[in-house]
């Protein structure tokens, strides 16, 4: 049996139309609203806003964060996926749960955890003060938060690929 052959044409068309409508309402319409808002007063106004010192600083911070996070995720994501697919070890399920943790944890909770670890009253506060290192509200905190959110995506994309390759 071929999927969809026994389904009436009117039902297929209705389901496809419903899917297209949902995509238009949830993706296309908000994107158009953002674009219209951004370019509503013309390209020159948009370019002027983009070239302000604050915008340039934000863009530099974003590019710096990406330049750090991408290689770190690449290296450690491959190592974690390799270990999870090639080896059987005690605690493997716990490691998988830790990898999936950012999917289940709210970004607010993740931020709270960073504050509890690296804040002025956090677990590592004395050590950070002794070495004059600032994590929160600085580039290292941004990099840590980005790594926390993006690392599972790398591992979860690589694990099935490595499993498909086999263990040879």
Coordinates of N, CA, C and O in Angstrom, one line a residue:
X1 N 0.8 -1.2 0.0 CA 0.0 0.0 0.0 C 0.9 1.3 0.0 O 1.8 1.4 0.7
X2 N 0.5 2.2 -0.8 CA 1.2 3.5 -0.9 C 0.5 4.5 -0.1 O -0.7 4.7 -0.2
X3 N 1.3 5.2 0.8 CA 0.6 6.2 1.7 C 0.0 7.3 0.8 O 0.6 7.8 -0.1
X4 N -1.2 7.6 1.2 CA -1.9 8.7 0.5 C -2.8 8.3 -0.6 O -3.6 9.1 -1.1
X5 N -2.6 7.1 -1.1 CA -3.4 6.7 -2.3 C -4.9 6.5 -2.0 O -5.7 6.9 -2.7
X6 N -5.1 5.9 -0.8 CA -6.5 5.6 -0.4 C -7.2 6.9 0.2 O -8.4 6.9 0.4
X7 N -6.4 7.9 0.5 CA -7.0 9.1 1.0 C -7.7 9.9 0.0 O -7.2 10.1 -1.1
X8 N -8.9 10.4 0.2 CA -9.6 11.1 -0.8 C -8.9 12.4 -1.1 O -8.3 13.0 -0.3
X9 N -9.0 12.8 -2.3 CA -8.3 14.0 -2.8 C -8.8 15.3 -2.0 O -7.9 16.1 -1.7
X10 N -10.0 15.4 -1.7 CA -10.5 16.6 -1.0 C -9.8 16.7 0.4 O -9.5 17.8 0.9
X11 N -9.6 15.5 1.0 CA -9.0 15.5 2.4 C -7.5 15.9 2.3 O -7.0 16.7 3.1
X12 N -6.8 15.4 1.2 CA -5.4 15.8 1.0 C -5.3 17.3 0.8 O -4.5 17.9 1.4
X13 N -6.2 17.8 -0.1 CA -6.1 19.2 -0.4 C -6.4 20.1 0.9 O -5.8 21.1 1.1
X14 N -7.4 19.6 1.7 CA -7.7 20.3 2.9 C -6.6 20.3 3.9 O -6.3 21.4 4.5
X15 N -5.9 19.2 4.1 CA -4.8 19.1 5.0 C -3.6 20.0 4.5 O -3.0 20.6 5.3
X16 N -3.3 19.9 3.2 CA -2.3 20.7 2.7 C -2.6 22.2 2.8 O -1.7 23.0 3.2
X17 N -3.8 22.6 2.5 CA -4.2 24.0 2.7 C -4.1 24.4 4.2 O -3.6 25.6 4.5
X18 N -4.5 23.6 5.1 CA -4.4 23.9 6.5 C -2.9 24.1 6.9 O -2.6 25.0 7.6
X19 N -2.0 23.2 6.4 CA -0.6 23.3 6.7 C 0.0 24.6 6.2 O 0.7 25.3 6.8
X20 N -0.4 24.9 4.9 CA 0.1 26.2 4.3 C -0.4 27.4 5.1 O 0.3 28.3 5.4
X21 N -1.7 27.4 5.5 CA -2.2 28.5 6.3 C -1.5 28.7 7.6 O -1.2 29.8 8.0
X22 N -1.2 27.6 8.3 CA -0.5 27.7 9.5 C 0.9 28.2 9.3 O 1.3 29.1 10.1
X23 N 1.6 27.8 8.3 CA 2.9 28.3 8.0 C 2.9 29.8 7.7 O 3.7 30.6 8.1
X24 N 1.9 30.2 6.9 CA 1.7 31.6 6.6 C 1.5 32.4 7.8 O 2.1 33.5 8.0
X25 N 0.6 32.0 8.7 CA 0.3 32.7 9.9 C 1.4 32.7 10.9 O 1.6 33.8 11.6
X26 N 2.2 31.7 11.0 CA 3.2 31.6 12.1 C 4.6 32.0 11.6 O 5.4 32.3 12.4
X27 N 4.8 31.9 10.3 CA 6.2 32.2 9.8 C 6.2 33.4 8.9 O 6.9 34.4 9.1
X28 N 5.4 33.3 7.8 CA 5.5 34.3 6.8 C 5.0 35.7 7.2 O 5.6 36.7 7.0
X29 N 3.8 35.7 7.9 CA 3.2 37.0 8.3 C 4.1 37.7 9.3 O 4.4 38.9 9.2
X30 N 4.6 37.0 10.4 CA 5.5 37.7 11.3 C 6.8 38.2 10.6 O 7.3 39.3 10.9
X31 N 7.3 37.4 9.7 CA 8.5 37.9 9.0 C 8.2 39.1 8.1 O 9.0 40.0 8.1
X32 N 7.1 39.1 7.5 CA 6.7 40.3 6.7 C 6.5 41.5 7.6 O 6.9 42.6 7.2
X33 N 6.0 41.3 8.8 CA 5.8 42.4 9.7 C 7.1 43.0 10.2 O 7.3 44.2 10.2
X34 N 8.1 42.1 10.4 CA 9.4 42.6 10.8 C 10.1 43.3 9.7 O 10.7 44.4 9.9
X35 N 10.0 42.8 8.5 CA 10.6 43.5 7.3 C 9.9 44.8 7.0 O 10.6 45.8 6.8
X36 N 8.6 44.9 7.1 CA 7.9 46.1 6.9 C 8.3 47.2 8.0 O 8.4 48.3 7.7
X37 N 8.4 46.7 9.2 CA 8.8 47.6 10.3 C 10.2 48.1 10.1 O 10.5 49.3 10.3
X38 N 11.1 47.2 9.7 CA 12.5 47.6 9.5 C 12.7 48.6 8.4 O 13.5 49.5 8.5
X39 N 12.0 48.3 7.3 CA 12.2 49.1 6.1 C 11.1 50.1 5.8 O 11.0 50.7 4.8
X40 N 10.2 50.3 6.8 CA 9.0 51.1 6.6 C 9.4 52.6 6.3 O 8.6 53.3 5.6
X41 N 10.4 53.1 6.9 CA 10.8 54.5 6.7 C 11.9 54.6 5.6 O 12.6 55.6 5.5
X42 N 12.2 53.5 4.9 CA 13.2 53.5 3.9 C 14.5 52.9 4.2 O 14.8 52.6 5.4
X43 N 15.2 52.5 3.2 CA 16.5 51.9 3.4 C 17.5 52.7 4.1 O 18.3 52.2 5.0
X44 N 17.5 54.0 3.9 CA 18.5 54.9 4.5 C 18.3 54.9 6.0 O 19.3 54.9 6.8
X45 N 17.0 54.9 6.5 CA 16.8 54.9 7.9 C 17.2 53.6 8.5 O 17.8 53.6 9.6
X46 N 17.0 52.5 7.8 CA 17.4 51.2 8.3 C 18.9 51.1 8.4 O 19.5 50.7 9.4
X47 N 19.6 51.6 7.4 CA 21.1 51.6 7.3 C 21.6 52.5 8.4 O 22.6 52.2 9.1
X48 N 21.0 53.6 8.7 CA 21.4 54.5 9.7 C 21.3 53.9 11.1 O 22.2 54.0 11.9
X49 N 20.2 53.1 11.3 CA 20.0 52.4 12.6 C 21.1 51.3 12.7 O 21.6 51.0 13.8
X50 N 21.4 50.7 11.6 CA 22.3 49.5 11.6 C 23.8 50.0 11.9 O 24.6 49.2 12.4
X51 N 24.1 51.2 11.5 CA 25.4 51.7 11.7 C 25.7 52.6 12.9 O 26.7 53.2 13.0
X52 N 24.7 52.6 13.8 CA 24.9 53.3 15.1 C 26.0 52.5 15.9 O 26.2 51.3 15.7
X53 N 26.7 53.2 16.8 CA 27.7 52.5 17.6 C 27.2 51.3 18.4 O 27.8 50.3 18.5
X54 N 26.0 51.4 18.9 CA 25.4 50.3 19.7 C 25.1 49.1 18.8 O 25.4 48.0 19.2
X55 N 24.6 49.3 17.6 CA 24.3 48.2 16.7 C 25.6 47.6 16.2 O 25.7 46.3 16.1
X56 N 26.6 48.4 15.9 CA 27.9 47.8 15.5 C 28.5 47.0 16.6 O 29.1 45.9 16.4
X57 N 28.4 47.5 17.9 CA 28.9 46.8 19.0 C 28.2 45.4 19.2 O 28.8 44.4 19.4
X58 N 26.9 45.4 19.0 CA 26.1 44.2 19.1 C 26.5 43.2 18.0 O 26.6 42.0 18.3
X59 N 26.7 43.7 16.8 CA 27.1 42.8 15.7 C 28.5 42.2 16.0 O 28.7 41.0 15.7
X60 N 29.4 43.0 16.5 CA 30.7 42.5 16.8 C 30.7 41.5 17.9 O 31.3 40.4 17.8
X61 N 29.9 41.7 18.9 CA 29.7 40.7 20.0 C 29.1 39.4 19.5 O 29.6 38.3 19.8
X62 N 28.1 39.5 18.6 CA 27.5 38.4 18.0 C 28.5 37.6 17.2 O 28.6 36.3 17.3
X63 N 29.3 38.3 16.3 CA 30.3 37.6 15.5 C 31.4 37.0 16.3 O 31.9 35.8 16.1
X64 N 31.8 37.7 17.4 CA 32.9 37.1 18.3 C 32.3 35.9 19.0 O 33.0 34.8 19.1
X65 N 31.1 35.9 19.5 CA 30.5 34.8 20.2 C 30.4 33.6 19.2 O 30.7 32.5 19.6
X66 N 29.9 33.8 18.0 CA 29.9 32.8 17.0 C 31.2 32.2 16.7 O 31.4 31.0 16.5
X67 N 32.2 33.1 16.6 CA 33.6 32.6 16.2 C 34.2 31.7 17.3 O 35.0 30.9 17.1
X68 N 33.7 31.9 18.6 CA 34.2 31.0 19.7 C 33.3 29.8 19.8 O 33.9 28.7 19.9
X69 N 32.0 29.9 19.7 CA 31.1 28.8 20.0 C 31.1 27.8 18.9 O 31.1 26.6 19.2
X70 N 31.2 28.2 17.6 CA 31.2 27.2 16.5 C 32.3 26.2 16.6 O 32.1 25.0 16.6
X71 N 33.6 26.7 16.7 CA 34.7 25.7 16.8 C 34.6 24.8 18.1 O 34.8 23.6 18.0
X72 N 34.2 25.4 19.2 CA 34.1 24.6 20.5 C 33.0 23.6 20.3 O 33.2 22.4 20.7
X73 N 31.9 24.0 19.8 CA 30.8 23.0 19.6 C 31.2 21.9 18.6 O 30.9 20.8 18.7
X74 N 32.0 22.3 17.5 CA 32.4 21.4 16.6 C 33.3 20.3 17.2 O 33.1 19.1 17.0
X75 N 34.3 20.7 17.9 CA 35.3 19.8 18.6 C 34.6 18.9 19.6 O 34.6 17.7 19.6
X76 N 33.9 19.6 20.6 CA 33.4 18.8 21.7 C 32.1 18.1 21.3 O 31.8 17.1 21.9
X77 N 31.4 18.6 20.3 CA 30.2 17.9 19.8 C 30.6 16.6 19.1 O 29.9 15.6 19.3
X78 N 31.6 16.6 18.3 CA 32.1 15.4 17.7 C 32.6 14.4 18.7 O 32.3 13.2 18.6
X79 N 33.4 14.9 19.7 CA 33.9 14.0 20.7 C 32.7 13.4 21.5 O 32.7 12.1 21.7
X80 N 31.7 14.2 21.9 CA 30.6 13.6 22.7 C 29.8 12.6 21.8 O 29.4 11.6 22.3
X81 N 29.5 13.0 20.6 CA 28.7 12.1 19.7 C 29.5 10.8 19.4 O 28.9 9.7 19.4
X82 N 30.8 10.9 19.2 CA 31.7 9.8 19.0 C 31.6 8.8 20.2 O 31.4 7.6 20.1
X83 N 31.8 9.4 21.4 CA 31.7 8.6 22.6 C 30.4 7.9 22.8 O 30.3 6.7 23.2
X84 N 29.3 8.6 22.5 CA 28.0 8.1 22.7 C 27.6 7.0 21.7 O 26.8 6.1 22.0
X85 N 28.2 7.1 20.5 CA 27.8 6.1 19.5 C 28.8 4.9 19.5 O 28.4 3.8 19.1
X86 N 30.0 5.1 19.8 CA 31.0 4.1 19.6 C 31.3 3.2 20.9 O 31.8 2.1 20.8
X87 N 30.9 3.7 22.0 CA 31.3 3.0 23.3 C 30.0 2.8 24.1 O 29.1 3.6 24.2
X88 N 30.0 1.6 24.8 CA 29.0 1.3 25.8 C 29.7 1.6 27.2 O 30.8 1.0 27.4
X89 N 29.1 2.3 28.0 CA 29.7 2.6 29.3 C 28.6 2.9 30.3 O 27.5 3.3 30.0
X90 N 29.0 2.7 31.6 CA 28.0 3.0 32.7 C 27.8 4.5 32.7 O 28.8 5.3 32.7
X91 N 26.6 4.9 32.8 CA 26.3 6.3 32.9 C 26.0 6.9 31.5 O 25.8 8.1 31.4
X92 N 25.9 6.1 30.5 CA 25.6 6.6 29.1 C 24.3 7.3 29.1 O 24.1 8.4 28.5
X93 N 23.3 6.7 29.7 CA 22.0 7.4 29.8 C 22.0 8.7 30.5 O 21.3 9.6 30.1
X94 N 22.8 8.8 31.5 CA 22.9 10.0 32.3 C 23.6 11.1 31.4 O 23.2 12.3 31.4
X95 N 24.6 10.7 30.6 CA 25.2 11.6 29.7 C 24.2 12.1 28.6 O 24.2 13.3 28.3
X96 N 23.5 11.2 28.1 CA 22.4 11.6 27.1 C 21.4 12.5 27.7 O 21.0 13.5 27.1
X97 N 21.1 12.3 29.0 CA 20.1 13.2 29.6 C 20.7 14.6 29.8 O 20.0 15.6 29.6
X98 N 22.0 14.6 30.2 CA 22.7 15.9 30.3 C 22.8 16.6 29.0 O 22.6 17.9 28.9
X99 N 23.0 15.9 27.9 CA 23.0 16.5 26.5 C 21.7 17.1 26.2 O 21.6 18.2 25.6
X100 N 20.6 16.4 26.6 CA 19.2 16.9 26.3 C 18.7 17.9 27.2 O 17.7 18.5 27.0
X101 N 19.4 18.1 28.3 CA 18.9 19.0 29.4 C 18.6 20.4 28.8 O 17.5 21.0 29.2
X102 N 19.4 21.1 28.0 CA 19.0 22.4 27.5 C 17.7 22.4 26.7 O 17.0 23.4 26.6
X103 N 17.3 21.3 26.1 CA 16.0 21.2 25.4 C 14.8 21.3 26.4 O 13.7 21.8 26.1
X104 N 15.0 20.8 27.7 CA 14.0 20.7 28.6 C 14.0 21.9 29.6 O 12.9 22.1 30.3
X105 N 15.1 22.6 29.7 CA 15.2 23.7 30.7 C 14.9 25.0 30.0 O 15.3 25.3 28.9
X106 N 14.1 25.8 30.7 CA 13.8 27.1 30.2 C 15.0 28.0 30.2 O 15.9 27.9 31.1
X107 N 15.2 28.9 29.2 CA 16.3 29.8 29.3 C 16.4 30.6 30.5 O 17.5 31.0 31.0
X108 N 15.3 30.9 31.2 CA 15.3 31.6 32.4 C 16.0 30.8 33.5 O 16.8 31.3 34.3
X109 N 15.7 29.5 33.5 CA 16.3 28.6 34.5 C 17.8 28.5 34.2 O 18.6 28.5 35.1
X110 N 18.2 28.4 32.9 CA 19.6 28.3 32.6 C 20.3 29.6 33.0 O 21.4 29.5 33.6
X111 N 19.7 30.8 32.8 CA 20.3 32.0 33.3 C 20.4 32.0 34.8 O 21.5 32.5 35.4
X112 N 19.4 31.6 35.5 CA 19.5 31.5 37.0 C 20.6 30.6 37.4 O 21.4 30.9 38.4
X113 N 20.8 29.5 36.7 CA 21.9 28.6 37.1 C 23.3 29.3 36.9 O 24.2 29.1 37.7
X114 N 23.4 30.1 35.8 CA 24.7 30.8 35.6 C 24.9 31.8 36.7 O 26.0 32.0 37.2
X115 N 23.8 32.5 37.2 CA 23.9 33.4 38.3 C 24.3 32.7 39.6 O 25.2 33.2 40.3
X116 N 23.7 31.5 39.8 CA 24.0 30.8 41.0 C 25.5 30.3 41.0 O 26.1 30.1 42.1
X117 N 26.0 30.0 39.8 CA 27.4 29.5 39.7 C 28.4 30.7 39.7 O 29.4 30.6 40.4
X118 N 28.1 31.7 38.9 CA 29.1 32.7 38.7 C 28.8 34.1 39.2 O 29.5 35.0 38.9
X119 N 27.7 34.2 39.8 CA 27.3 35.5 40.4 C 28.1 36.0 41.6 O 29.0 35.2 42.0
X120 N 27.9 37.2 42.1 CA 28.7 37.7 43.2 C 28.5 36.9 44.4 O 29.4 37.0 45.3
X121 N 27.4 36.1 44.6 CA 27.3 35.3 45.7 C 27.3 33.8 45.3 O 26.9 32.9 46.1
X122 N 27.7 33.5 44.1 CA 27.7 32.2 43.6 C 28.7 31.2 44.1 O 29.6 31.6 44.9
X123 N 28.7 30.0 43.6 CA 29.6 29.0 44.1 C 31.0 29.3 43.8 O 31.9 29.0 44.6
X124 N 31.3 29.9 42.7 CA 32.6 30.2 42.3 C 33.0 31.7 42.5 O 34.0 32.2 42.0
X125 N 32.2 32.4 43.3 CA 32.4 33.9 43.5 C 33.8 34.2 44.0 O 34.5 35.1 43.5
X126 N 34.2 33.5 45.1 CA 35.5 33.8 45.7 C 36.7 33.5 44.7 O 37.6 34.3 44.6
X127 N 36.6 32.4 44.0 CA 37.6 32.1 43.1 C 37.7 33.2 41.9 O 38.8 33.6 41.6
X128 N 36.5 33.5 41.4 CA 36.5 34.5 40.4 C 37.0 35.9 40.8 O 37.7 36.6 40.1
X129 N 36.7 36.3 42.1 CA 37.1 37.5 42.6 C 38.7 37.5 42.8 O 39.4 38.5 42.6
X130 N 39.2 36.4 43.3 CA 40.6 36.2 43.5 C 41.4 36.4 42.2 O 42.5 36.9 42.2
X131 N 40.9 35.9 41.2 CA 41.5 35.9 39.9 C 41.1 37.1 39.0 O 41.5 37.3 37.9
X132 N 40.2 38.0 39.6 CA 39.6 39.1 38.9 C 39.1 38.7 37.5 O 39.4 39.4 36.5
X133 N 38.2 37.7 37.5 CA 37.5 37.2 36.3 C 36.1 37.6 36.4 O 35.4 37.3 37.5
X134 N 35.5 38.1 35.4 CA 34.1 38.4 35.3 C 33.4 37.5 34.3 O 33.8 37.5 33.1
X135 N 32.4 36.8 34.7 CA 31.7 35.9 33.8 C 30.4 36.5 33.4 O 30.1 36.7 32.3
X136 N 29.6 36.8 34.5 CA 28.2 37.3 34.2 C 28.3 38.7 33.7 O 29.2 39.5 34.1
X137 N 27.3 39.0 32.8 CA 27.2 40.3 32.2 C 28.5 40.7 31.5 O 28.9 41.9 31.4
X138 N 29.2 39.7 30.9 CA 30.4 39.9 30.2 C 30.5 38.8 29.1 O 29.6 38.0 29.0
X139 N 31.5 38.9 28.2 CA 31.5 38.0 27.1 C 31.6 36.5 27.5 O 30.9 35.7 26.8
X140 N 32.3 36.2 28.5 CA 32.3 34.7 28.9 C 31.0 34.2 29.2 O 30.6 33.1 28.9
X141 N 30.1 35.0 29.9 CA 28.8 34.6 30.2 C 27.9 34.4 29.0 O 27.1 33.4 28.9
X142 N 28.1 35.2 28.0 CA 27.4 35.1 26.7 C 27.8 33.9 26.0 O 27.0 33.1 25.5
X143 N 29.1 33.6 26.0 CA 29.6 32.4 25.3 C 29.1 31.2 26.0 O 28.7 30.2 25.4
X144 N 29.2 31.1 27.4 CA 28.7 30.0 28.1 C 27.2 29.7 27.9 O 26.8 28.6 27.7
X145 N 26.4 30.7 27.9 CA 25.0 30.6 27.7 C 24.7 30.1 26.2 O 23.9 29.2 26.0
X146 N 25.4 30.6 25.3 CA 25.3 30.1 23.9 C 25.7 28.7 23.7 O 25.0 27.9 23.0
X147 N 26.8 28.3 24.3 CA 27.2 26.9 24.3 C 26.2 26.0 24.9 O 25.9 24.9 24.4
X148 N 25.7 26.4 26.1 CA 24.7 25.6 26.7 C 23.5 25.3 25.8 O 22.9 24.2 25.8
X149 N 23.0 26.3 25.1 CA 21.8 26.2 24.3 C 22.1 25.4 23.0 O 21.3 24.6 22.5
X150 N 23.3 25.6 22.4 CA 23.6 25.1 21.0 C 24.3 23.7 21.0 O 24.1 23.0 20.1
X151 N 25.0 23.4 22.1 CA 25.7 22.1 22.1 C 24.8 20.9 21.9 O 25.2 20.0 21.1
X152 N 23.6 20.8 22.5 CA 22.8 19.6 22.2 C 22.4 19.5 20.7 O 22.2 18.4 20.2
X153 N 22.2 20.6 20.0 CA 21.9 20.5 18.6 C 23.0 19.8 17.8 O 22.7 19.0 16.9
X154 N 24.2 20.1 18.1 CA 25.3 19.5 17.4 C 25.4 18.0 17.7 O 25.5 17.2 16.8
X155 N 25.3 17.7 19.0 CA 25.4 16.2 19.4 C 24.2 15.5 18.8 O 24.4 14.4 18.2
X156 N 23.0 16.0 18.9 CA 21.8 15.3 18.4 C 21.8 15.2 16.9 O 21.1 14.3 16.4
X157 N 22.5 16.0 16.2 CA 22.6 15.9 14.7 C 23.6 14.9 14.4 O 23.5 14.1 13.4
X158 N 24.7 14.8 15.1 CA 25.8 13.9 14.8 C 25.6 12.4 15.2 O 26.0 11.5 14.5
X159 N 24.9 12.2 16.3 CA 24.7 10.9 16.8 C 24.0 10.0 15.8 O 24.5 8.9 15.5
X160 N 22.9 10.3 15.2 CA 22.3 9.5 14.1 C 23.2 9.2 12.9 O 23.2 8.1 12.4
X161 N 23.9 10.3 12.5 CA 24.9 10.1 11.4 C 26.0 9.1 11.7 O 26.3 8.2 10.9
X162 N 26.5 9.2 12.9 CA 27.5 8.2 13.3 C 27.0 6.8 13.5 O 27.7 5.9 13.2
X163 N 25.8 6.7 14.0 CA 25.1 5.4 14.2 C 24.9 4.8 12.8 O 25.1 3.6 12.6
X164 N 24.5 5.6 11.8 CA 24.3 5.1 10.5 C 25.6 4.6 9.8 O 25.6 3.7 9.0
X165 N 26.7 5.2 10.2 CA 28.0 4.8 9.6 C 28.4 3.4 10.0 O 29.2 2.8 9.4
X166 N 27.9 3.0 11.2 CA 28.3 1.7 11.7 C 29.5 1.8 12.6 O 30.1 2.9 12.7
X167 N 30.0 0.7 13.1 CA 31.1 0.8 14.1 C 32.4 0.3 13.5 O 33.4 0.2 14.2
X168 N 32.4 0.1 12.2 CA 33.6 -0.4 11.6 C 34.6 0.7 11.6 O 35.0 1.5 11.0

